Short mmCIF file of C-alpha atoms in Angstrom, two decimals:
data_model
loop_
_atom_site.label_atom_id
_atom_site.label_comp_id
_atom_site.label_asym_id
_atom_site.label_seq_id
_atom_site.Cartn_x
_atom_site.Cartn_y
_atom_site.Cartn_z
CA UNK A 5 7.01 7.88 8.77
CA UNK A 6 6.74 11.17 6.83
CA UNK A 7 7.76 14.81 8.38
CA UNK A 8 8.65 18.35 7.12
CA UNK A 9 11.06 20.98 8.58
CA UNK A 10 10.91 24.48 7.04
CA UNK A 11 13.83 26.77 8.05
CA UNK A 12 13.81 30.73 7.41
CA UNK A 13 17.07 31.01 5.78
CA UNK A 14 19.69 33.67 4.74
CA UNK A 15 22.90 34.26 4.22
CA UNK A 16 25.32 36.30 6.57
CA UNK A 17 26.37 38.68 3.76
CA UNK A 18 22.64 39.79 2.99
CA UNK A 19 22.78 38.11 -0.57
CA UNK A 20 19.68 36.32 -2.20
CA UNK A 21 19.87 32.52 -1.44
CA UNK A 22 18.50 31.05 -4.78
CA UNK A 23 16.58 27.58 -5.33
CA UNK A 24 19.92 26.33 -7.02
CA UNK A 25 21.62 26.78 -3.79
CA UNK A 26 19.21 23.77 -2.78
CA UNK A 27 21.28 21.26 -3.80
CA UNK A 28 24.69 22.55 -1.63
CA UNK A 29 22.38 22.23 1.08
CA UNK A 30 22.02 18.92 1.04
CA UNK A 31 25.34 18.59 0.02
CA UNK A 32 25.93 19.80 3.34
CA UNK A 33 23.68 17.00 4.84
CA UNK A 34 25.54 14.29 3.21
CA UNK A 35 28.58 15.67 4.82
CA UNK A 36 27.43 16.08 8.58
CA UNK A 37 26.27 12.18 8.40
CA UNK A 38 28.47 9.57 10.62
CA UNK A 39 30.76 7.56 8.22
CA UNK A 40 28.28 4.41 9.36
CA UNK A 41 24.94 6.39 8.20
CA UNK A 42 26.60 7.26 4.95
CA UNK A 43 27.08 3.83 3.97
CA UNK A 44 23.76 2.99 5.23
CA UNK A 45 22.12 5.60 3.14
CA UNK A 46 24.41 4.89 -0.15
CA UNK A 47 23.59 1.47 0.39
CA UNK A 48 19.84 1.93 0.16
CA UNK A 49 20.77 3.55 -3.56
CA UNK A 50 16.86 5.80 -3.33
CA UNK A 51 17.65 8.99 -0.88
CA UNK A 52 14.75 9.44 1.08
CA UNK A 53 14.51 12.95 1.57
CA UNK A 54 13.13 15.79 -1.13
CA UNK A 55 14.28 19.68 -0.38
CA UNK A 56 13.87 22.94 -2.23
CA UNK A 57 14.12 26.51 -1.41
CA UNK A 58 11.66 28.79 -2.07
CA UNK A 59 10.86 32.92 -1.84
CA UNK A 60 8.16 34.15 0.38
CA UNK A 61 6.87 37.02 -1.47
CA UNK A 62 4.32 38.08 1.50
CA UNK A 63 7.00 37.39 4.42
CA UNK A 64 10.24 38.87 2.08
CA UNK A 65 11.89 35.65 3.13
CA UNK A 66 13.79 32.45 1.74
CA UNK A 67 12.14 29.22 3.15
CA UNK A 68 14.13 26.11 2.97
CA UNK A 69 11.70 22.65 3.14
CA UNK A 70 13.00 19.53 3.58
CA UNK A 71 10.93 16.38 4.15
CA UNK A 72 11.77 12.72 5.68
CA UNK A 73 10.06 10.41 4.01
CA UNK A 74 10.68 7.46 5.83
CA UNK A 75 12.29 5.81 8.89
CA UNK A 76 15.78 5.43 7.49
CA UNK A 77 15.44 9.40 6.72
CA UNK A 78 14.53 10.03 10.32
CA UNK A 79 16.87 8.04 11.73
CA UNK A 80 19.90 9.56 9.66
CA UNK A 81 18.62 13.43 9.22
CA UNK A 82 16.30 14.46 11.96
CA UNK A 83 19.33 15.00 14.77
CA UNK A 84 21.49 17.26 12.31
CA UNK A 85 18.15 19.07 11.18
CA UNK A 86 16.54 19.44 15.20
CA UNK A 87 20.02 20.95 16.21
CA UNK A 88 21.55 23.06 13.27
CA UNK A 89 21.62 26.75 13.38
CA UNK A 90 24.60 27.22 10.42
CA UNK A 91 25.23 25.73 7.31
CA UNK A 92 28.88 26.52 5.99
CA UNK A 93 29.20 26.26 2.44
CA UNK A 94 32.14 27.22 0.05
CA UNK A 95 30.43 30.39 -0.82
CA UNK A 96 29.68 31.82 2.78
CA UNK A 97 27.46 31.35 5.45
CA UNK A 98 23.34 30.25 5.69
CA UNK A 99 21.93 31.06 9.12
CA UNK A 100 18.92 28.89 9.47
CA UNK A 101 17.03 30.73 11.16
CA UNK A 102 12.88 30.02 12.22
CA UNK A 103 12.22 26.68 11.93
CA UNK A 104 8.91 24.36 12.23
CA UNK A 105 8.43 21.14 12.37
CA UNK A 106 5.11 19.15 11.20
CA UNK A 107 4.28 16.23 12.54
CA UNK A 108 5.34 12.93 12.17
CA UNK A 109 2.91 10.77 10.17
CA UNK A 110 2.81 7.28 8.92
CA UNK A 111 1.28 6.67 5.51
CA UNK A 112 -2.20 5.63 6.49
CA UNK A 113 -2.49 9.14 8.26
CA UNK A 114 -2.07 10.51 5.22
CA UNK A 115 -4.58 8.51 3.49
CA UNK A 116 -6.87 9.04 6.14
CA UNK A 117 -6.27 12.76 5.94
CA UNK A 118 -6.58 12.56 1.82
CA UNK A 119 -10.32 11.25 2.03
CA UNK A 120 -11.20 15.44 3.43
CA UNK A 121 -10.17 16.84 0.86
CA UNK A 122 -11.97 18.21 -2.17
CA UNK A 123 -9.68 17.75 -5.47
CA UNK A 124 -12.57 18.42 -7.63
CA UNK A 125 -10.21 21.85 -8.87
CA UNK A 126 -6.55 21.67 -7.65
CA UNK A 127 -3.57 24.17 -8.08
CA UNK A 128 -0.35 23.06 -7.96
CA UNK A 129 2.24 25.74 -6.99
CA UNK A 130 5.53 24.84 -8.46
CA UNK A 131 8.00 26.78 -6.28
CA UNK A 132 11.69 25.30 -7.31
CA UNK A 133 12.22 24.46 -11.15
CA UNK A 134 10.63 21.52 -11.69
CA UNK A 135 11.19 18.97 -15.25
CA UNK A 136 10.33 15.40 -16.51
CA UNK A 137 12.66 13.06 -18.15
CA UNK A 138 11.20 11.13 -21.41
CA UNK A 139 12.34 9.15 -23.87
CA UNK A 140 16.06 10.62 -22.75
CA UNK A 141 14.99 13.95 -22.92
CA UNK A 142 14.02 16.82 -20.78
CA UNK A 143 10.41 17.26 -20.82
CA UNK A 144 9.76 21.17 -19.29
CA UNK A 145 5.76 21.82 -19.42
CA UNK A 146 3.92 19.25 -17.37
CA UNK A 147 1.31 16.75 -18.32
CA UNK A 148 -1.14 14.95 -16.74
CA UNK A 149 0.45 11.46 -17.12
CA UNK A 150 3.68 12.46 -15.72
CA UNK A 151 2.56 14.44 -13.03
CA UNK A 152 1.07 10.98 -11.94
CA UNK A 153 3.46 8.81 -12.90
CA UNK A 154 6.28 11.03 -10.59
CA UNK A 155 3.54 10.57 -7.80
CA UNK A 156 3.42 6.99 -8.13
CA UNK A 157 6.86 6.38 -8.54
CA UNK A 158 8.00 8.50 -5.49
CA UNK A 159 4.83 6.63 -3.23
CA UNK A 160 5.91 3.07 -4.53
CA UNK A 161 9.96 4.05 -3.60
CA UNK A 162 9.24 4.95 -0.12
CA UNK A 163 6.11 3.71 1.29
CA UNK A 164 6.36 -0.16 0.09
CA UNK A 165 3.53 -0.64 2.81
CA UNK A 166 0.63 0.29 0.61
CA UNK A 167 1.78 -0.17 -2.67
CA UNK A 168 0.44 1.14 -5.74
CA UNK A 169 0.58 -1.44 -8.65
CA UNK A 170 -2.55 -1.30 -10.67
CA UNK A 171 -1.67 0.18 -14.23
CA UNK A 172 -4.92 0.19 -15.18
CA UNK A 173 -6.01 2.19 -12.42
CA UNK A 174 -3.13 4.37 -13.22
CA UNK A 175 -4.39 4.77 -16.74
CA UNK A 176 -7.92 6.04 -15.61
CA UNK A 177 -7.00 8.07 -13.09
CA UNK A 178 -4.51 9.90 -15.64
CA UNK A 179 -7.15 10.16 -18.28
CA UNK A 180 -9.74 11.22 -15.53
CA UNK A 181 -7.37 14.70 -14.84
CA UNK A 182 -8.09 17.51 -17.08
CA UNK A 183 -5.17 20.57 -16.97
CA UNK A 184 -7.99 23.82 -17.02
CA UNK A 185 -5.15 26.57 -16.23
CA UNK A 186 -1.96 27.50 -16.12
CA UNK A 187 0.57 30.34 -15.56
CA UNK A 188 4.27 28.47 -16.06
CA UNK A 189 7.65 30.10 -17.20
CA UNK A 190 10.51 28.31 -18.35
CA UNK A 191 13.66 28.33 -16.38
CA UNK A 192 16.62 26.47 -15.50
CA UNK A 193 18.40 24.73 -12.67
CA UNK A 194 21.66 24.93 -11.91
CA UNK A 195 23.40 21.79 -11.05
CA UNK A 196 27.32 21.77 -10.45
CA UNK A 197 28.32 22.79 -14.48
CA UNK A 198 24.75 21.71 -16.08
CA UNK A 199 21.76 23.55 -16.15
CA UNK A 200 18.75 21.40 -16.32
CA UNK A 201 15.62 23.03 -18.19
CA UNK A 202 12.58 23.09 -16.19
CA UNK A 203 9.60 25.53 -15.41
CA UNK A 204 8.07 26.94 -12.45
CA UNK A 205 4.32 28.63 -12.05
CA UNK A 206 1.13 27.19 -11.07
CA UNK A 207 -1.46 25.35 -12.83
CA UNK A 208 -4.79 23.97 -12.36
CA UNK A 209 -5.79 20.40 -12.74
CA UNK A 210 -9.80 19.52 -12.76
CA UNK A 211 -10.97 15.73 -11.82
CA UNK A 212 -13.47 14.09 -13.61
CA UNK A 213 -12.66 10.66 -11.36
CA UNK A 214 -14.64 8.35 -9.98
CA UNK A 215 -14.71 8.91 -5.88
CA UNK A 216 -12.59 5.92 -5.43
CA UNK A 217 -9.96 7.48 -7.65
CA UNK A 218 -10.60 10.72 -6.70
CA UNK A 219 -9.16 9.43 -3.15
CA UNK A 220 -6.43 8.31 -4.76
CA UNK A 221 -6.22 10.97 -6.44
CA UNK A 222 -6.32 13.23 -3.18
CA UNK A 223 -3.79 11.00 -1.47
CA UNK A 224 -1.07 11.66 -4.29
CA UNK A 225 -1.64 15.54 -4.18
CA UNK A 226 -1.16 14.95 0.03
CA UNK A 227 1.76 13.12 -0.88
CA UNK A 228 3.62 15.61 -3.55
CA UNK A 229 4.00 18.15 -0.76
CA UNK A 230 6.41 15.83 0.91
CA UNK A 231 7.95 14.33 -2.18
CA UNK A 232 7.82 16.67 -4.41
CA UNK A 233 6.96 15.98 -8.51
CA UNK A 234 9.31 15.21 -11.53
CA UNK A 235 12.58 14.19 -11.36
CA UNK A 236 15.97 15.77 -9.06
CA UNK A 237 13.57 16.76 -6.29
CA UNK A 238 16.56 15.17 -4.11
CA UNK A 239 18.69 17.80 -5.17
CA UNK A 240 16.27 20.55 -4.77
CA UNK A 241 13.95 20.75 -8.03
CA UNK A 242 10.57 20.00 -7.71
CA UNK A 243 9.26 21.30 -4.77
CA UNK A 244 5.45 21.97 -4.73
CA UNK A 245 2.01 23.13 -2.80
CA UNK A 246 -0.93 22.41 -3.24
CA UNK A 247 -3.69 24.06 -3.26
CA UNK A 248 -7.75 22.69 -2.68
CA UNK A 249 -11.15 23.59 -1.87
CA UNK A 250 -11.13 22.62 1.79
CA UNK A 251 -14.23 20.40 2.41
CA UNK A 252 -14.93 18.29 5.42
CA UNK A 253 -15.97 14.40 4.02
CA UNK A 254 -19.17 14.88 6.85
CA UNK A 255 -20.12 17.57 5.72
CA UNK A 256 -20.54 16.06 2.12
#
């Protein structure tokens, strides 16, 4: 079960709510859970849920995403989300204001919906500061292989039903992506005292897969726009669209 609410968001003063502010947000999720769901969800250890905030040049507005991305996250999130209106937070006030709500999917839906779309060239919008952890260290201009192995990793976490566990696989489809394009500045995250270094931008993948792995492909770039790519995207980092050449599978 996989869903997205996006809230229009701003604060009561008329200041700028920033990405950072993401992760008090959820902080504020944690703490309008039931004692009983808290445990629940601590027990699980994984959070189910990915949020970010992003800026809406065209509209001049904030927009606050947050996905479900499974039953537990339903369950536990969708009540506070379907009747908040305020979010109190040590600084002030967030009104949340316009708010939409896709629809509730399973993952096969999503695969289904994966095999329409053309990922021949791709653009991935990173809207929130995104970063990959390596070897212990911050990694802050994405590759190919990471980008998929986030993908994976998220899928594998949260949708155990059709689980991804071919390396090999893996290893073609990361060697069958090609990054053309890009447009990325470096920036940082604020987290509590720590800023974490990441980047945001767009860039442009090409495919060079086979069709079966271009479907995979397709259902992992579906997928990131719920889950978001790299690591934190919990907390607010990480939050993506993506961006195809719309082509109907009947069509050819």
């Amino acid at each position: 079960m996989i869903s997205q609410y996006n809230f229009t968001v701003a604060s009561t003063d008329g200041t700028p709510v920033f990405s950072s502010q993401a992760y008090r947000l959820y902080a504020w999720l944690l703490s309008s859970l039931s004692p009983s769901h808290a445990d629940a969800l601590h027990a699980q250890g994984e959070h189910p849920i990915s949020q970010f905030l992003r800026y809406d040049p065209s509209a001049k507005t904030t927009v606050w995403s947050v996905s479900l991305l499974n039953e537990m996250a339903h369950d536990l999130f969708a009540p506070i989300l379907d009747t908040a209106e305020t979010v109190s937070l040590h600084h002030g006030t967030i009104l949340l204001q316009t708010k939409t709500h896709s629809a509730v999917k399973d993952a096969h839906d999503l695969i289904l919906e994966s095999r329409r779309r053309d990922v021949s060239r791709t653009t991935i919008l990173f809207h929130s500061p995104a970063s990959f952890k390596q070897a212990k260290r911050y990694v802050i201009f994405p590759q190919e292989r990471l980008i998929v192995q986030s993908l994976i990793n998220q899928w594998n976490r949260f949708v155990p039903e059709y689980p991804l566990d071919d390396p090999d696989a893996f290893q073609m489809l990361a060697d069958g992506l090609r990054i053309s394009d890009y447009a990325l500045r470096s920036t940082g995250f604020r987290l509590k005292e720590t800023v974490i270094p990441g980047f945001t931008g767009r860039l442009t993948i090409r495919s060079l897969l086979s069709p079966p792995l271009a479907e995979l492909w397709s259902t992992l770039l579906s997928w990131a726009e719920y889950s978001g790519i790299g690591i934190k995207t919990t907390l607010g980092m990480g939050g993506v669209s993506i961006d195809t050449q719309q082509q109907d599978a009947a069509g050819g």
